[in-house]
Tab-separated table of C-alpha atoms and ligand atoms in Angstrom:
chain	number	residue	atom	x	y	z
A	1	UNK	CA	-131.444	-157.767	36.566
A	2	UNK	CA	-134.663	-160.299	35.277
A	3	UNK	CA	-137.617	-158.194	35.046
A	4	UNK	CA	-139.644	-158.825	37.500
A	5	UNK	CA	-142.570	-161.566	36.459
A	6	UNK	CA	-146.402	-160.555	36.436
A	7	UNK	CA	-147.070	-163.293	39.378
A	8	UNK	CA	-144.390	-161.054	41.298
A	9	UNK	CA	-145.966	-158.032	40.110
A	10	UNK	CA	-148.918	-159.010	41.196
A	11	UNK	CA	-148.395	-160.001	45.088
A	12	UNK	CA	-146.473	-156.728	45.363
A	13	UNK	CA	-149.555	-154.843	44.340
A	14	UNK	CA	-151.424	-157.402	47.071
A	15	UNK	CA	-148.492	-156.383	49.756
A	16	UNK	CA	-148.719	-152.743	49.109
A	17	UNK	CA	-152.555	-152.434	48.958
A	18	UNK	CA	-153.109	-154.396	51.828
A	19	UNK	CA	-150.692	-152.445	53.941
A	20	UNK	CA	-152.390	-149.374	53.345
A	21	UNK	CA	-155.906	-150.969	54.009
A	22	UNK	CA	-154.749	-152.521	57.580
A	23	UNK	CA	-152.592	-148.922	58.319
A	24	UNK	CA	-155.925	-146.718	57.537
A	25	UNK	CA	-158.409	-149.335	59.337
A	26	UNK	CA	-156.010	-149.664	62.528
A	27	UNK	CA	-155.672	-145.818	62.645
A	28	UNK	CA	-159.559	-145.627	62.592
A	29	UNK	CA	-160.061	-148.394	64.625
A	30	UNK	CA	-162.205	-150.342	62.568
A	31	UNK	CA	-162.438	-153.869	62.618
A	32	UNK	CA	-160.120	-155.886	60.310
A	33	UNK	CA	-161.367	-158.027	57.681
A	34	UNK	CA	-162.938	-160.716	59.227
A	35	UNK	CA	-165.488	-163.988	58.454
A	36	UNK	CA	-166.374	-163.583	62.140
A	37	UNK	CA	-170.478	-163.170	63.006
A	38	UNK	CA	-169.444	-159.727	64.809
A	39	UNK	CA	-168.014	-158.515	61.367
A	40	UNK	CA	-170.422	-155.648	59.942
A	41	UNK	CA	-172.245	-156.526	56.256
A	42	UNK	CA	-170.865	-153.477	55.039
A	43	UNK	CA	-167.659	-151.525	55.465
A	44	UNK	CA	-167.920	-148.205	53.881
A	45	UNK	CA	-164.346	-146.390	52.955
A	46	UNK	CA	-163.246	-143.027	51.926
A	47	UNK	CA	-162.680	-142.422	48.328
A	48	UNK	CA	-158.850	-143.100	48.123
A	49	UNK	CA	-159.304	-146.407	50.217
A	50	UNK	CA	-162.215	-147.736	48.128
A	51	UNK	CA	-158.852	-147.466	45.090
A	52	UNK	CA	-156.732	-148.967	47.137
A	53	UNK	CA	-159.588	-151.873	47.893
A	54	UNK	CA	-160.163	-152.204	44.313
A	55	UNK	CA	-156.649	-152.724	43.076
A	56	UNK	CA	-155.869	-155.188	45.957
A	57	UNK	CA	-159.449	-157.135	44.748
A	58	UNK	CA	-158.057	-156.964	41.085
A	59	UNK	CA	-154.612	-157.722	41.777
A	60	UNK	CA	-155.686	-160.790	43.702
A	61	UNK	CA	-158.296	-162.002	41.251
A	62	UNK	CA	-155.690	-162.014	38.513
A	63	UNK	CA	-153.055	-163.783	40.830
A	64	UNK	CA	-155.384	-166.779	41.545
A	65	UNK	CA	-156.486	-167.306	37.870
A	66	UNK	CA	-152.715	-167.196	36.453
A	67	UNK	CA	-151.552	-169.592	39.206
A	68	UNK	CA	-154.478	-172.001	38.721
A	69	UNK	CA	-153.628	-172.044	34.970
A	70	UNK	CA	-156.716	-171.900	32.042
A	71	UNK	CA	-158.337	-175.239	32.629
A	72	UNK	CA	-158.613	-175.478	36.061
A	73	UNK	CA	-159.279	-171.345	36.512
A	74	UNK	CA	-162.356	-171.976	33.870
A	75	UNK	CA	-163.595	-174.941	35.864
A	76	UNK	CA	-163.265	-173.214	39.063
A	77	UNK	CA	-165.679	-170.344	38.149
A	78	UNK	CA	-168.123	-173.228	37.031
A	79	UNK	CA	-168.085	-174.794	39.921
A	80	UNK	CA	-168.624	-171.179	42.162
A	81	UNK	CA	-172.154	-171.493	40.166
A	82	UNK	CA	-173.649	-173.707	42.570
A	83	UNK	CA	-172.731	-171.086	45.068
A	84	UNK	CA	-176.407	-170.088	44.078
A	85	UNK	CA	-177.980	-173.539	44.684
A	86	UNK	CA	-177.037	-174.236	48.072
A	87	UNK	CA	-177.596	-169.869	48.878
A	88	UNK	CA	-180.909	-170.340	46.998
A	89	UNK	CA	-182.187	-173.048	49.265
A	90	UNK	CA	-180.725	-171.303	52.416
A	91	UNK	CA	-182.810	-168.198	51.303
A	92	UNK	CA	-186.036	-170.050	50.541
A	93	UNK	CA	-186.111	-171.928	53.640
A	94	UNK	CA	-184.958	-168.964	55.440
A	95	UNK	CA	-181.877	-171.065	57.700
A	96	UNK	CA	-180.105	-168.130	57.894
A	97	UNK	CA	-182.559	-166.561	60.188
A	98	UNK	CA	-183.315	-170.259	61.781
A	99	UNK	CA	-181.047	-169.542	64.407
A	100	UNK	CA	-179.884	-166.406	66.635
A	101	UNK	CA	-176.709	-164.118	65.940
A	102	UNK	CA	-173.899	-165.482	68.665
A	103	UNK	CA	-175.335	-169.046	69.469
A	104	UNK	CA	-175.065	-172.177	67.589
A	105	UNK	CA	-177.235	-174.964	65.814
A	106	UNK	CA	-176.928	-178.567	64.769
A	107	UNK	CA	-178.461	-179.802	60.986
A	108	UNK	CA	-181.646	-181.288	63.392
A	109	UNK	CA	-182.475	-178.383	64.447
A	110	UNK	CA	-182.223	-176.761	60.964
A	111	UNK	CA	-184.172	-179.781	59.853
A	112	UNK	CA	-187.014	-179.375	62.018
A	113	UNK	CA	-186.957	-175.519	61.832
A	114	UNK	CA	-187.294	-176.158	57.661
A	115	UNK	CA	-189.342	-179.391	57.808
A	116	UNK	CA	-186.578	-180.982	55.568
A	117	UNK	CA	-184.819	-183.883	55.750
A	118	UNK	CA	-181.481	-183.654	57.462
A	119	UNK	CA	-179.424	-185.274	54.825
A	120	UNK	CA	-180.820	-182.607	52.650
A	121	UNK	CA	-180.044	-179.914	55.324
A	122	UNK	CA	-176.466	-181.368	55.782
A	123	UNK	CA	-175.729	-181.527	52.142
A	124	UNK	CA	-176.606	-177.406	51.228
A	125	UNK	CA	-175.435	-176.575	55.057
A	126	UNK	CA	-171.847	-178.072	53.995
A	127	UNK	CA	-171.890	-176.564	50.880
A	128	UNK	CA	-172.589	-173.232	51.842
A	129	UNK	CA	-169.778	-173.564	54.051
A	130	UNK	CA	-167.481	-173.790	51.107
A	131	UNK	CA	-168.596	-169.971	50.213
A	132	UNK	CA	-168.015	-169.289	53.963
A	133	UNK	CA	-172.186	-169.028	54.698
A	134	UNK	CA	-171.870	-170.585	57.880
A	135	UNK	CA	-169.149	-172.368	59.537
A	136	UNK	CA	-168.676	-175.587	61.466
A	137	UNK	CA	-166.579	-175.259	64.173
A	138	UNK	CA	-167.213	-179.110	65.745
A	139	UNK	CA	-168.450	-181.577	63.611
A	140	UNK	CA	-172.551	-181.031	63.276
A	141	UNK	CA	-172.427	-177.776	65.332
A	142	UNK	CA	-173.643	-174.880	63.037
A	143	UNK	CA	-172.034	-171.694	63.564
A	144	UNK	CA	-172.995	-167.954	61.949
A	145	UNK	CA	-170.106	-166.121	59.912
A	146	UNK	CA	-170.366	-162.846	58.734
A	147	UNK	CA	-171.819	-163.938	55.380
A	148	UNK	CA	-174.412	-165.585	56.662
A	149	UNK	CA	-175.513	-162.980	59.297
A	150	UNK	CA	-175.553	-160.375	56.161
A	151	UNK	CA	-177.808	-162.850	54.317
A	152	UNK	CA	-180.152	-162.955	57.598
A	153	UNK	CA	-180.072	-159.489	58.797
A	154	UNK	CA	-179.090	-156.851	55.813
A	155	UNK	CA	-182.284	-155.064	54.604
A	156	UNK	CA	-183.694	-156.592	51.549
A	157	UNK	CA	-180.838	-158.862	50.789
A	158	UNK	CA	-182.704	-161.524	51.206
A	159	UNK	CA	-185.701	-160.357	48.733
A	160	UNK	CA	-182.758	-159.556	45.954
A	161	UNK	CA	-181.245	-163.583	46.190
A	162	UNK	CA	-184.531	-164.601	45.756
A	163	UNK	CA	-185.219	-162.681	43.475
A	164	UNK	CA	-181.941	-164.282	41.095
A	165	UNK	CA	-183.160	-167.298	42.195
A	166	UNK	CA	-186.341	-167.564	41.070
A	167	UNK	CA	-187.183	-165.053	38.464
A	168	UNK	CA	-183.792	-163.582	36.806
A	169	UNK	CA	-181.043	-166.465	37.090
A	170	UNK	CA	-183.024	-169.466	35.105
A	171	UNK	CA	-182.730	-167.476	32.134
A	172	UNK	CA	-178.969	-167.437	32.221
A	173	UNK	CA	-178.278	-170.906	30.597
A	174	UNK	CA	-181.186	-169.873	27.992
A	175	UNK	CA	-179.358	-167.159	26.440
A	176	UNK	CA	-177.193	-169.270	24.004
A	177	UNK	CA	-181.125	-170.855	23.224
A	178	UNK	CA	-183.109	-167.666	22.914
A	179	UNK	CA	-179.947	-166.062	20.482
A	180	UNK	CA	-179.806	-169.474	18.325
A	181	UNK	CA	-184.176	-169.333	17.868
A	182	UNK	CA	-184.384	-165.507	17.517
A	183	UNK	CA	-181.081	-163.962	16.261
A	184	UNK	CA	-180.772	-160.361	16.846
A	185	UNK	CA	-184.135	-160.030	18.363
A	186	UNK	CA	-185.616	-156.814	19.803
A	187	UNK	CA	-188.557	-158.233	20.806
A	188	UNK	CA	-188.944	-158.212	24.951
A	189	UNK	CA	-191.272	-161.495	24.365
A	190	UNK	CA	-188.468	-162.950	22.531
A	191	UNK	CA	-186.016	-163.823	25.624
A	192	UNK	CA	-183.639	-166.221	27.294
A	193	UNK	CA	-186.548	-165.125	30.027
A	194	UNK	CA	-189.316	-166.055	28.002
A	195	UNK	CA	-187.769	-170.094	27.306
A	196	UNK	CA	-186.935	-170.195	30.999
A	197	UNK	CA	-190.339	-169.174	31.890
A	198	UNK	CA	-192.231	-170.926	29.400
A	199	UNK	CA	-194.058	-167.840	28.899
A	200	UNK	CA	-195.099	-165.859	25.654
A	201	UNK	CA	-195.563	-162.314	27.938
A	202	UNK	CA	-192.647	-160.149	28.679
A	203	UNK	CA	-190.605	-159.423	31.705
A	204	UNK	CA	-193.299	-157.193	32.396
A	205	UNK	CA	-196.140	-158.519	31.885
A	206	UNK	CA	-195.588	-161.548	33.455
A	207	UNK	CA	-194.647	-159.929	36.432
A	208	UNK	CA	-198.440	-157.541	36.727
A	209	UNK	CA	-200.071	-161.559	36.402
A	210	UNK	CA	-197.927	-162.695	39.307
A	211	UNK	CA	-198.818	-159.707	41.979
A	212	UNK	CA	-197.034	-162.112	44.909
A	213	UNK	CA	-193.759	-161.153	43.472
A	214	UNK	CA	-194.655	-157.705	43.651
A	215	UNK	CA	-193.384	-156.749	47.079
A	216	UNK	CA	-190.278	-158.805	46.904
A	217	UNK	CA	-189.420	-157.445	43.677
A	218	UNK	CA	-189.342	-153.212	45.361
A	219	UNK	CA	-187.945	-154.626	47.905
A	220	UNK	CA	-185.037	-155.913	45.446
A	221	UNK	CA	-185.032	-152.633	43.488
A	222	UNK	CA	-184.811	-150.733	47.352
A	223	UNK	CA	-181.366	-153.113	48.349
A	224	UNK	CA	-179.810	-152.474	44.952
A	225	UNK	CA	-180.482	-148.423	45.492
A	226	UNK	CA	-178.802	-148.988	49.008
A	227	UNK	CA	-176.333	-151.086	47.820
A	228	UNK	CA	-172.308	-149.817	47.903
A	229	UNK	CA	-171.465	-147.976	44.671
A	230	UNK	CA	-175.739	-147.382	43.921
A	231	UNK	CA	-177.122	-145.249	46.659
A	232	UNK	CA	-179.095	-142.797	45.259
A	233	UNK	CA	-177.075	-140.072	46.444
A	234	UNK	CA	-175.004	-140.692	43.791
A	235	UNK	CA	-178.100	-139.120	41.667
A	236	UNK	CA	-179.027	-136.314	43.688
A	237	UNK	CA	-175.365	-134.715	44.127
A	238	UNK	CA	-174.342	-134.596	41.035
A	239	UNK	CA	-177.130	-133.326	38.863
A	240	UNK	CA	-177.978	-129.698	39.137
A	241	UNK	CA	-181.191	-130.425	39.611
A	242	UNK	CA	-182.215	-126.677	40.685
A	243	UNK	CA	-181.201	-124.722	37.367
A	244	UNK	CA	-183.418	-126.095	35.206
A	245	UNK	CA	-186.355	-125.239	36.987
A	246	UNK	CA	-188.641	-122.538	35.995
A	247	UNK	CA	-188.818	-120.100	38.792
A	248	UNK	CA	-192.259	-120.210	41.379
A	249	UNK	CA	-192.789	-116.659	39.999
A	250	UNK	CA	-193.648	-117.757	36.487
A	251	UNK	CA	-195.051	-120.849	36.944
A	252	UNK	CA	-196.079	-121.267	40.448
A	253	UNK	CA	-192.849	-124.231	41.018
A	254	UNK	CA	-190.945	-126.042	38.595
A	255	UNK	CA	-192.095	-129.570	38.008
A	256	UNK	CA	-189.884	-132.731	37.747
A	257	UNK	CA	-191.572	-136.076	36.666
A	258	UNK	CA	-190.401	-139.734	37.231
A	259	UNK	CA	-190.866	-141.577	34.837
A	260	UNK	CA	-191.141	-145.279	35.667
A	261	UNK	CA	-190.409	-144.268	39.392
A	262	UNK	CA	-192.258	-146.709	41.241
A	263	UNK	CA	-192.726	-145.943	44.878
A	264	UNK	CA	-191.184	-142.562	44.434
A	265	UNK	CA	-188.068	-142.978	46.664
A	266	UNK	CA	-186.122	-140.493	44.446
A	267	UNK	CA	-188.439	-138.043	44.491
A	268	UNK	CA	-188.998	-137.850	47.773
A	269	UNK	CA	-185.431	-137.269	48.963
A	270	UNK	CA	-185.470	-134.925	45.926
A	271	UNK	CA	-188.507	-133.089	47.500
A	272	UNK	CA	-186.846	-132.450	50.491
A	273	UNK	CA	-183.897	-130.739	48.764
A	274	UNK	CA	-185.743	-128.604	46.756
A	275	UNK	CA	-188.387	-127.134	48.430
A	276	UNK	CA	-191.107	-125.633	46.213
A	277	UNK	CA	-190.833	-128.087	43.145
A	278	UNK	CA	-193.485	-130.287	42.348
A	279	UNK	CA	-192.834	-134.237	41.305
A	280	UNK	CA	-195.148	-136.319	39.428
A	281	UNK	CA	-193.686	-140.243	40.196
A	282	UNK	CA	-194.941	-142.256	36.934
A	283	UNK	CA	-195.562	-146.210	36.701
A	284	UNK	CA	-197.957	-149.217	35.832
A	285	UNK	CA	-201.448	-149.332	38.072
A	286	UNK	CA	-199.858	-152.370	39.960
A	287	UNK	CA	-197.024	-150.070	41.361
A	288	UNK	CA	-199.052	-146.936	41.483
A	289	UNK	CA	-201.910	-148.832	43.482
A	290	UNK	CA	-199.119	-149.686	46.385
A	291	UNK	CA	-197.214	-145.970	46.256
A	292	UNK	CA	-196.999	-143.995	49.548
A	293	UNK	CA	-199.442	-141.713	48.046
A	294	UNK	CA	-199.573	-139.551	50.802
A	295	UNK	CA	-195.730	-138.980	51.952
A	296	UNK	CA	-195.457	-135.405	50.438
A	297	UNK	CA	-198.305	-133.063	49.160
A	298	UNK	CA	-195.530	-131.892	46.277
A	299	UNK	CA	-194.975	-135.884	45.141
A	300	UNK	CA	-197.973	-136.312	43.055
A	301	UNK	CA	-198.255	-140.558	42.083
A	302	UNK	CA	-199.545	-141.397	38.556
A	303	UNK	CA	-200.833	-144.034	36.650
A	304	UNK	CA	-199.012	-143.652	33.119
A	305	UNK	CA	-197.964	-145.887	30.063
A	306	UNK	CA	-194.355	-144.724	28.867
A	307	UNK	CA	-194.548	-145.964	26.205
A	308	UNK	CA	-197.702	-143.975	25.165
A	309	UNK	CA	-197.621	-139.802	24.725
A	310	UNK	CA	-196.677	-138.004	27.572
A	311	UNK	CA	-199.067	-135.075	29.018
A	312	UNK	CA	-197.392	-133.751	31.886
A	313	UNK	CA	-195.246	-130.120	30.817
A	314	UNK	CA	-192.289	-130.547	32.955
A	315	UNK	CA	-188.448	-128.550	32.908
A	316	UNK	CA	-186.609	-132.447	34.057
A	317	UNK	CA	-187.682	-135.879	32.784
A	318	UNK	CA	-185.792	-138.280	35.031
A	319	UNK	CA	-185.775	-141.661	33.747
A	320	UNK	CA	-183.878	-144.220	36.902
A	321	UNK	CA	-182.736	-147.221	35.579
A	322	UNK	CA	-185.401	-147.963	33.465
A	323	UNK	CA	-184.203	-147.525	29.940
A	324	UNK	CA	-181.500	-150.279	30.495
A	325	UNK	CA	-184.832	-152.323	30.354
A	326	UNK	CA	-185.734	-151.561	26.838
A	327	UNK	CA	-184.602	-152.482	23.061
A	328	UNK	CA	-182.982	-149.077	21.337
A	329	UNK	CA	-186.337	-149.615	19.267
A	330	UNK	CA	-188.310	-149.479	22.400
A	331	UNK	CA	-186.014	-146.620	24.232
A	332	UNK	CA	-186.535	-144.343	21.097
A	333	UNK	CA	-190.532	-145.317	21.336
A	334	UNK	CA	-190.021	-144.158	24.730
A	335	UNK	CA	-188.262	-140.713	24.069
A	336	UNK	CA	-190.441	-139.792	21.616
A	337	UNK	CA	-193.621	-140.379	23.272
A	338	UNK	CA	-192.319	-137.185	25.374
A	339	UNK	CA	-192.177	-135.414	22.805
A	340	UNK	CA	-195.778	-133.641	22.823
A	341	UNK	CA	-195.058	-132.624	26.356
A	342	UNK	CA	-191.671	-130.707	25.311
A	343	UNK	CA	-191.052	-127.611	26.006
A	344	UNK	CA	-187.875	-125.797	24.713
A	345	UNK	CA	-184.576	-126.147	27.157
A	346	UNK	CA	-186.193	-129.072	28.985
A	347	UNK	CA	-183.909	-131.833	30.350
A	348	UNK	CA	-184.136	-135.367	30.387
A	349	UNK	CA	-181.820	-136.599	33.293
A	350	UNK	CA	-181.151	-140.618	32.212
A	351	UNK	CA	-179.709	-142.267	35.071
A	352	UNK	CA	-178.075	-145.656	33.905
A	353	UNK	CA	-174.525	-147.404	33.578
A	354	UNK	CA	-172.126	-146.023	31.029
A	355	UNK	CA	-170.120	-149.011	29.988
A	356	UNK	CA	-166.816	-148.285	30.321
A	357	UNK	CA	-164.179	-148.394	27.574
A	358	UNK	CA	-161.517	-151.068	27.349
A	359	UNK	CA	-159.151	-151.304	29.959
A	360	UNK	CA	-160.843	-148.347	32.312
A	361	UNK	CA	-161.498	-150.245	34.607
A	362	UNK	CA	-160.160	-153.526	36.023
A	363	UNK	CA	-162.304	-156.742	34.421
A	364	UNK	CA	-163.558	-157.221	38.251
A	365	UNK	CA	-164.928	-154.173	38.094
A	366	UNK	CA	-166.185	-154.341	34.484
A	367	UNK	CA	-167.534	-157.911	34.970
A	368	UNK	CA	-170.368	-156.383	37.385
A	369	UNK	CA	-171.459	-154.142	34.556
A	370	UNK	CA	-171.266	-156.555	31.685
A	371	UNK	CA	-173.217	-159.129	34.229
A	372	UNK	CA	-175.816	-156.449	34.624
A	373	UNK	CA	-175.625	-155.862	30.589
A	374	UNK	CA	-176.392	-159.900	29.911
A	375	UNK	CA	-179.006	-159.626	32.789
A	376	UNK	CA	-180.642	-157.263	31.010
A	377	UNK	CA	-180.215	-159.055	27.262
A	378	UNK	CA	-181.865	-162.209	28.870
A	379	UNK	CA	-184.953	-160.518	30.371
A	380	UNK	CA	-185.741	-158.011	28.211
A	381	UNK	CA	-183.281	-158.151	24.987
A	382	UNK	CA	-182.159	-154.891	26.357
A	383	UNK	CA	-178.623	-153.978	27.126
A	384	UNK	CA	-176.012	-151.377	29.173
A	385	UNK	CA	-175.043	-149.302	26.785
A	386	UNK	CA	-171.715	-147.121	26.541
A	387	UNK	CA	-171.162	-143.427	25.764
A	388	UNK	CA	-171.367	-143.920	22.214
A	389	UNK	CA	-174.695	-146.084	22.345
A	390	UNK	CA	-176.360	-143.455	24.435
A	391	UNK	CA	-175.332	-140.874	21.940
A	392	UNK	CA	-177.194	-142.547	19.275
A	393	UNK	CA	-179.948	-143.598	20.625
A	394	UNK	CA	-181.151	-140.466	21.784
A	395	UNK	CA	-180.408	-138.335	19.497
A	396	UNK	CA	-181.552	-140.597	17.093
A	397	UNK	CA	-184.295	-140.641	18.424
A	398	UNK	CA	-184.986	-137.076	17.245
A	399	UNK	CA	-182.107	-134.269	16.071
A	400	UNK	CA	-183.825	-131.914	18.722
A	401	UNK	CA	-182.410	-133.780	21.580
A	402	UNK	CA	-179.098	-132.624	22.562
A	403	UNK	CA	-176.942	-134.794	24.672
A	404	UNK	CA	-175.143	-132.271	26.980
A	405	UNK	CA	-173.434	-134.795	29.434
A	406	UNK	CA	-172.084	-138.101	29.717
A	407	UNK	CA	-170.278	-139.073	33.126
A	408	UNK	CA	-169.601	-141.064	35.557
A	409	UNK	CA	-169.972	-139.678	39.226
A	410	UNK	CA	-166.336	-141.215	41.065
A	411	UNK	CA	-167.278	-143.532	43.181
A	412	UNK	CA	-170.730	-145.482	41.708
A	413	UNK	CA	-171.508	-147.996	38.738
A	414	UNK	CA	-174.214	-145.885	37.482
A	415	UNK	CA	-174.072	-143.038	35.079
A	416	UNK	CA	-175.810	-139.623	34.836
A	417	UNK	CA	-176.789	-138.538	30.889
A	418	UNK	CA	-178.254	-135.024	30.702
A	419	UNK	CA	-180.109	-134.584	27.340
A	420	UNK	CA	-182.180	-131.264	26.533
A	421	UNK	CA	-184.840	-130.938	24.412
A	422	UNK	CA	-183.755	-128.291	21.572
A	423	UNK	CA	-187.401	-128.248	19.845
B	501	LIG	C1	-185.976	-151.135	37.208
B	501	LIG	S1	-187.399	-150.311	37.747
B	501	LIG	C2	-186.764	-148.713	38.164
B	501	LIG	C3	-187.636	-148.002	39.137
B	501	LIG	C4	-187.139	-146.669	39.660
B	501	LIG	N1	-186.991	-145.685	38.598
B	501	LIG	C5	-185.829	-146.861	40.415
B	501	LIG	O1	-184.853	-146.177	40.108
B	501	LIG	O2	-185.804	-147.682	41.345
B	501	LIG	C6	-188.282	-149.981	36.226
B	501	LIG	C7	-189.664	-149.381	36.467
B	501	LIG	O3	-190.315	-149.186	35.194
B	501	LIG	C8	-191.680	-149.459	35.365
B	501	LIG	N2	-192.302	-149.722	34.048
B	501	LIG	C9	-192.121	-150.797	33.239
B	501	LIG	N3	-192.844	-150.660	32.119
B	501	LIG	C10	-193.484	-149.462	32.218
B	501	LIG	C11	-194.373	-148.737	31.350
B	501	LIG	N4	-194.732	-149.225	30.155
B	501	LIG	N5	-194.817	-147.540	31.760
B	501	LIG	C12	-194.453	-147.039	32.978
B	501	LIG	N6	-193.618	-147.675	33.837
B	501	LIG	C13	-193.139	-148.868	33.452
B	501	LIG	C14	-191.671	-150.672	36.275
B	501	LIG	O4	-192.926	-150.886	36.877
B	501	LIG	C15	-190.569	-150.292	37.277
B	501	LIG	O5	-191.083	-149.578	38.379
């Protein structure tokens, strides 16, 4: 018998996974997939589901880009760029929220709501459509869908698509620029960011002159922390956080600083799960100056420069997605800066994606890291780094920091590395 062929292959994979998806949801009587306005933003699933979800997503992904053939599969994914434009407008002039959940709107309304034209209303409106943000169920009647109801309602979501918009997605067309002027940079003033910006300052530093960002940019960092696959649960269950800690008999608590915490979120769910540590949370003046300084007694809030010698003795260093940020130069500038503070059997907890190796993961999956890896390349000419990179950059940072752990936690995109301090 002909084996079977991968298209075939494929929409068995799509039949199987999709039977177990509608079997579990009907048993639990959960909605089914739906672009309706009553649909919820986020559908969490048990472990064995969210595999069966992923396989179906990879499975189909592969179907459509085999049956659309090379060309037109290439020029499809350029065209799902403007996605952005039209989502980008609908976020700046806020249309999403221009109308109530379960009633409709015409492009007039919109218009006047916006103080646009209605052509120009009409012409996003219509596109957006195309990504299912919004529908139109009668010609020039404006309806919600689930997608757009998520971009008006979910937490922060908003905040983080402006945020692309504006700040992080013009550099992505400047990366082939900033690679052909500077090749091999390490420089964070040498970026795709810095062309698209017209701007000699870093990331950074452009960011403390432009304070009005400030707020939308935490409450970015606070939807990606809450976002499927990032919460920061993830973090707190599977670190041992407790062992290291030198006991309150020696030392009155055991102390755990943040380093480049910002408004302390971490360590104040970590506070309440260990109840006589003390945290010191770690950042610019700009974030400091805006911290909930008085949430906790134990959650101290400090004005410090990373990248300048540490003074606070502490048994865990806990650095959150901030070395992804910085050049292996930098990241080793970084590291060692703690070392004055140092005390023997100390632990530096790095929490950060692990890129995966080849084929771990399916290339939907993988393409979410690597997006986050070129993300970071064009703001910062920093990078994701895999189990091998982490390796070497820390301990070559110094041969008395020993790498003790390198995983994973099932379930999330970001990685836990557990380093201690062997001085
Ligand atoms: C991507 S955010 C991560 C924040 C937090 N750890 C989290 O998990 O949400 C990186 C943080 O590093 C801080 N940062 C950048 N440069 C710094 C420096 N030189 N010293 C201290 N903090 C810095 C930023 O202000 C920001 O709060």
């Amino acid at each position: 018998m002909a084996s079977k062929t991968r298209i075939a292959e494929l929409a068995s994979i799509i039949q199987e996974k999709t039977t177990i998806l509608d079997e579990y949801l009907a048993a639990q009587g959960l909605p089914s997939p739906s672009f309706d306005e009553s649909y919820p933003a986020i559908v969490q699933l048990p472990d064995g589901l969210m595999a069966a979800r992923d396989a179906l997503t990879e499975a189909s992904d592969e179907l459509r880009s085999l049956v659309m053939g090379p060309v037109s599969s290439i020029y499809y994914e350029i065209t799902k760029s403007s996605f952005f434009t039209s989502l980008g407008v609908i976020v700046k002039f806020n249309l999403a929220n221009s109308f109530p959940a379960n009633t409709t709107t015409t492009f007039a309304q919109m218009a006047a709501f916006s103080n646009l034209p209605e052509s120009t209303i009409q012409r996003i409106v219509r596109h957006a459509i195309t990504n299912r943000v919004f529908a139109e169920p009668t010609k020039g009647t404006i309806a919600h869908t689930s997608m757009s109801r998520a971009v008006a309602s979910f937490p922060h979501f908003a905040d983080t698509i402006d945020l692309f918009r504006d700040t992080l997605w013009p550099s992505a067309p400047r990366l082939a620029d900033a690679i052909e002027r500077w090749p091999g940079s390490e420089e964070p003033t040498e970026t795709a960011f810095n062309l698209a910006a017209n701007t000699d300052l870093s990331f950074w530093e452009y960011k403390a002159k432009h304070p009005e960002q400030a707020n939308r940019f935490a409450g970015a960092m606070s939807f990606l922390s809450n976002k499927p696959g990032r919460e920061k649960e993830y973090l707190l269950d599977n670190v041992d956080w407790a062992a290291g800690l030198t006991p309150p008999e020696i030392t009155g608590s055991g102390t755990i600083v943040d380093v480049g915490g910002s408004h302390g979120f971490i360590s104040l769910a970590l506070a309440e799960r260990l109840p006589s540590a003390k945290f010191v949370v770690q950042d610019l003046p700009r974030v400091i100056s805006r911290a909930p300084k008085d949430a906790n007694p134990r959650v101290e809030f400090q004005v410090h420069d990373f990248l300048t010698d540490q003074h606070v003795v502490a048994d865990v260093y806990l650095f959150r997605q901030v070395l992804h940020d910085w050049t292996d130069k930098n990241c080793r500038k970084i590291l060692s800066a703690l070392i004055p503070a140092l005390k023997p059997g100390a632990r530096i907890i790095i929490n950060d994606s692990i890129l995966p190796g080849v084929g771990v993961v399916g290339p939907v999956k993988e393409a979410i890291l690597r997006h986050s890896d070129l993300t970071m390349w064009r703001c910062f000419n920093a990078k994701e780094r895999d189990e091998d990179d982490w390796r070497a950059v820390v301990e070559g940072t110094d041969r008395r920091f020993e790498v003790i752990r390198v995983f994973t936690p099932p379930g999330t995109y970001i990685g836990i590395i557990e380093v201690v301090w062997r001085g």
